[in-house]
Amino acid sequence: PWQGRTTLAISLDSNGQVFVGNDAVADADLVDAVRVRALGDPEAHAFLHASGDVAHGRVVFVLDRVRAAGIRSISLCPVLER
């Protein structure tokens, strides 16, 4: 189902640091970073990976910022700790 769509990997580490791809991104820059990575694709899809140690409110904040960047299709993917 992702064929032909831009996909973005967004992650939150156990300290709450946000990464877009492999790049650490400050909260203030998150919307712009996601917009740049989405390449103007209105069908872009984001996979949001979050450590189980991250507070729920932090995950919701990042989810809201991703939506503010224009991404409407988002999968929440928990990170299983080993």
JSON list of C-alpha atoms in Angstrom, two decimals:
[
{"chain": "A", "resi": 1, "resn": "PRO", "atom": "CA", "xyz": [0.00, 0.00, 0.00]},
{"chain": "A", "resi": 2, "resn": "TRP", "atom": "CA", "xyz": [3.01, 2.34, 0.33]},
{"chain": "A", "resi": 3, "resn": "GLN", "atom": "CA", "xyz": [4.10, 1.97, -3.29]},
{"chain": "A", "resi": 4, "resn": "GLY", "atom": "CA", "xyz": [4.44, 5.39, -4.88]},
{"chain": "A", "resi": 5, "resn": "ARG", "atom": "CA", "xyz": [3.99, 7.19, -1.55]},
{"chain": "A", "resi": 6, "resn": "THR", "atom": "CA", "xyz": [6.63, 9.09, 0.36]},
{"chain": "A", "resi": 7, "resn": "THR", "atom": "CA", "xyz": [7.25, 7.44, 3.73]},
{"chain": "A", "resi": 8, "resn": "LEU", "atom": "CA", "xyz": [8.88, 9.05, 6.73]},
{"chain": "A", "resi": 9, "resn": "ALA", "atom": "CA", "xyz": [10.41, 7.41, 9.77]},
{"chain": "A", "resi": 10, "resn": "ILE", "atom": "CA", "xyz": [9.98, 9.52, 12.88]},
{"chain": "A", "resi": 11, "resn": "SER", "atom": "CA", "xyz": [11.17, 8.26, 16.22]},
{"chain": "A", "resi": 12, "resn": "LEU", "atom": "CA", "xyz": [11.34, 9.20, 19.87]},
{"chain": "A", "resi": 13, "resn": "ASP", "atom": "CA", "xyz": [14.14, 7.77, 21.98]},
{"chain": "A", "resi": 14, "resn": "SER", "atom": "CA", "xyz": [13.82, 7.00, 25.68]},
{"chain": "A", "resi": 15, "resn": "ASN", "atom": "CA", "xyz": [14.86, 10.58, 26.51]},
{"chain": "A", "resi": 16, "resn": "GLY", "atom": "CA", "xyz": [12.11, 12.05, 24.32]},
{"chain": "A", "resi": 17, "resn": "GLN", "atom": "CA", "xyz": [14.51, 13.25, 21.60]},
{"chain": "A", "resi": 18, "resn": "VAL", "atom": "CA", "xyz": [12.79, 13.36, 18.20]},
{"chain": "A", "resi": 19, "resn": "PHE", "atom": "CA", "xyz": [14.46, 12.02, 15.07]},
{"chain": "A", "resi": 20, "resn": "VAL", "atom": "CA", "xyz": [13.27, 12.43, 11.50]},
{"chain": "A", "resi": 21, "resn": "GLY", "atom": "CA", "xyz": [15.07, 9.68, 9.67]},
{"chain": "A", "resi": 22, "resn": "ASN", "atom": "CA", "xyz": [18.47, 9.61, 11.39]},
{"chain": "A", "resi": 23, "resn": "ASP", "atom": "CA", "xyz": [18.54, 13.34, 12.13]},
{"chain": "A", "resi": 24, "resn": "ALA", "atom": "CA", "xyz": [17.85, 14.70, 15.62]},
{"chain": "A", "resi": 25, "resn": "VAL", "atom": "CA", "xyz": [15.32, 17.52, 15.35]},
{"chain": "A", "resi": 26, "resn": "ALA", "atom": "CA", "xyz": [14.46, 20.21, 17.90]},
{"chain": "A", "resi": 27, "resn": "ASP", "atom": "CA", "xyz": [10.77, 20.64, 18.74]},
{"chain": "A", "resi": 28, "resn": "ALA", "atom": "CA", "xyz": [10.75, 24.10, 17.17]},
{"chain": "A", "resi": 29, "resn": "ASP", "atom": "CA", "xyz": [12.00, 22.67, 13.87]},
{"chain": "A", "resi": 30, "resn": "LEU", "atom": "CA", "xyz": [9.85, 19.54, 13.74]},
{"chain": "A", "resi": 31, "resn": "VAL", "atom": "CA", "xyz": [7.04, 20.80, 11.49]},
{"chain": "A", "resi": 32, "resn": "ASP", "atom": "CA", "xyz": [9.48, 22.18, 8.91]},
{"chain": "A", "resi": 33, "resn": "ALA", "atom": "CA", "xyz": [11.65, 19.04, 9.01]},
{"chain": "A", "resi": 34, "resn": "VAL", "atom": "CA", "xyz": [8.64, 16.83, 8.35]},
{"chain": "A", "resi": 35, "resn": "ARG", "atom": "CA", "xyz": [7.40, 19.07, 5.53]},
{"chain": "A", "resi": 36, "resn": "VAL", "atom": "CA", "xyz": [10.80, 18.95, 3.84]},
{"chain": "A", "resi": 37, "resn": "ARG", "atom": "CA", "xyz": [10.99, 15.14, 4.12]},
{"chain": "A", "resi": 38, "resn": "ALA", "atom": "CA", "xyz": [7.42, 14.72, 2.81]},
{"chain": "A", "resi": 39, "resn": "LEU", "atom": "CA", "xyz": [8.54, 16.30, -0.48]},
{"chain": "A", "resi": 40, "resn": "GLY", "atom": "CA", "xyz": [5.14, 17.90, -1.01]},
{"chain": "A", "resi": 41, "resn": "ASP", "atom": "CA", "xyz": [3.48, 14.48, -1.35]},
{"chain": "A", "resi": 42, "resn": "PRO", "atom": "CA", "xyz": [-0.14, 14.88, -0.16]},
{"chain": "A", "resi": 43, "resn": "GLU", "atom": "CA", "xyz": [-0.27, 11.09, 0.31]},
{"chain": "A", "resi": 44, "resn": "ALA", "atom": "CA", "xyz": [2.90, 10.90, 2.43]},
{"chain": "A", "resi": 45, "resn": "HIS", "atom": "CA", "xyz": [2.79, 8.42, 5.30]},
{"chain": "A", "resi": 46, "resn": "ALA", "atom": "CA", "xyz": [4.69, 8.65, 8.59]},
{"chain": "A", "resi": 47, "resn": "PHE", "atom": "CA", "xyz": [5.72, 5.79, 10.85]},
{"chain": "A", "resi": 48, "resn": "LEU", "atom": "CA", "xyz": [6.06, 7.13, 14.40]},
{"chain": "A", "resi": 49, "resn": "HIS", "atom": "CA", "xyz": [8.25, 4.87, 16.53]},
{"chain": "A", "resi": 50, "resn": "ALA", "atom": "CA", "xyz": [8.36, 5.55, 20.27]},
{"chain": "A", "resi": 51, "resn": "SER", "atom": "CA", "xyz": [10.18, 3.93, 23.13]},
{"chain": "A", "resi": 52, "resn": "GLY", "atom": "CA", "xyz": [7.93, 2.62, 25.87]},
{"chain": "A", "resi": 53, "resn": "ASP", "atom": "CA", "xyz": [9.78, 4.93, 28.26]},
{"chain": "A", "resi": 54, "resn": "VAL", "atom": "CA", "xyz": [8.43, 8.06, 26.55]},
{"chain": "A", "resi": 55, "resn": "ALA", "atom": "CA", "xyz": [5.56, 9.84, 28.29]},
{"chain": "A", "resi": 56, "resn": "HIS", "atom": "CA", "xyz": [2.21, 9.61, 26.52]},
{"chain": "A", "resi": 57, "resn": "GLY", "atom": "CA", "xyz": [1.94, 13.40, 26.36]},
{"chain": "A", "resi": 58, "resn": "ARG", "atom": "CA", "xyz": [5.27, 13.61, 24.54]},
{"chain": "A", "resi": 59, "resn": "VAL", "atom": "CA", "xyz": [4.09, 11.13, 21.90]},
{"chain": "A", "resi": 60, "resn": "VAL", "atom": "CA", "xyz": [0.85, 13.09, 21.45]},
{"chain": "A", "resi": 61, "resn": "PHE", "atom": "CA", "xyz": [2.82, 16.33, 21.08]},
{"chain": "A", "resi": 62, "resn": "VAL", "atom": "CA", "xyz": [4.95, 14.83, 18.29]},
{"chain": "A", "resi": 63, "resn": "LEU", "atom": "CA", "xyz": [1.87, 13.32, 16.63]},
{"chain": "A", "resi": 64, "resn": "ASP", "atom": "CA", "xyz": [0.23, 16.76, 16.62]},
{"chain": "A", "resi": 65, "resn": "ARG", "atom": "CA", "xyz": [3.34, 18.37, 15.10]},
{"chain": "A", "resi": 66, "resn": "VAL", "atom": "CA", "xyz": [3.44, 15.72, 12.36]},
{"chain": "A", "resi": 67, "resn": "ARG", "atom": "CA", "xyz": [-0.20, 16.44, 11.58]},
{"chain": "A", "resi": 68, "resn": "ALA", "atom": "CA", "xyz": [0.52, 20.18, 11.58]},
{"chain": "A", "resi": 69, "resn": "ALA", "atom": "CA", "xyz": [3.10, 19.47, 8.87]},
{"chain": "A", "resi": 70, "resn": "GLY", "atom": "CA", "xyz": [0.28, 18.16, 6.68]},
{"chain": "A", "resi": 71, "resn": "ILE", "atom": "CA", "xyz": [0.74, 14.43, 7.21]},
{"chain": "A", "resi": 72, "resn": "ARG", "atom": "CA", "xyz": [-2.64, 12.73, 7.59]},
{"chain": "A", "resi": 73, "resn": "SER", "atom": "CA", "xyz": [-1.60, 9.09, 7.37]},
{"chain": "A", "resi": 74, "resn": "ILE", "atom": "CA", "xyz": [0.39, 8.04, 10.45]},
{"chain": "A", "resi": 75, "resn": "SER", "atom": "CA", "xyz": [1.16, 4.63, 11.94]},
{"chain": "A", "resi": 76, "resn": "LEU", "atom": "CA", "xyz": [2.10, 4.42, 15.61]},
{"chain": "A", "resi": 77, "resn": "CYS", "atom": "CA", "xyz": [4.79, 1.80, 16.09]},
{"chain": "A", "resi": 78, "resn": "PRO", "atom": "CA", "xyz": [5.92, 0.92, 19.61]},
{"chain": "A", "resi": 79, "resn": "VAL", "atom": "CA", "xyz": [9.59, 0.11, 20.00]},
{"chain": "A", "resi": 80, "resn": "LEU", "atom": "CA", "xyz": [10.03, -3.19, 21.77]},
{"chain": "A", "resi": 81, "resn": "GLU", "atom": "CA", "xyz": [12.80, -2.99, 24.33]},
{"chain": "A", "resi": 82, "resn": "ARG", "atom": "CA", "xyz": [15.15, -5.97, 24.65]}
]
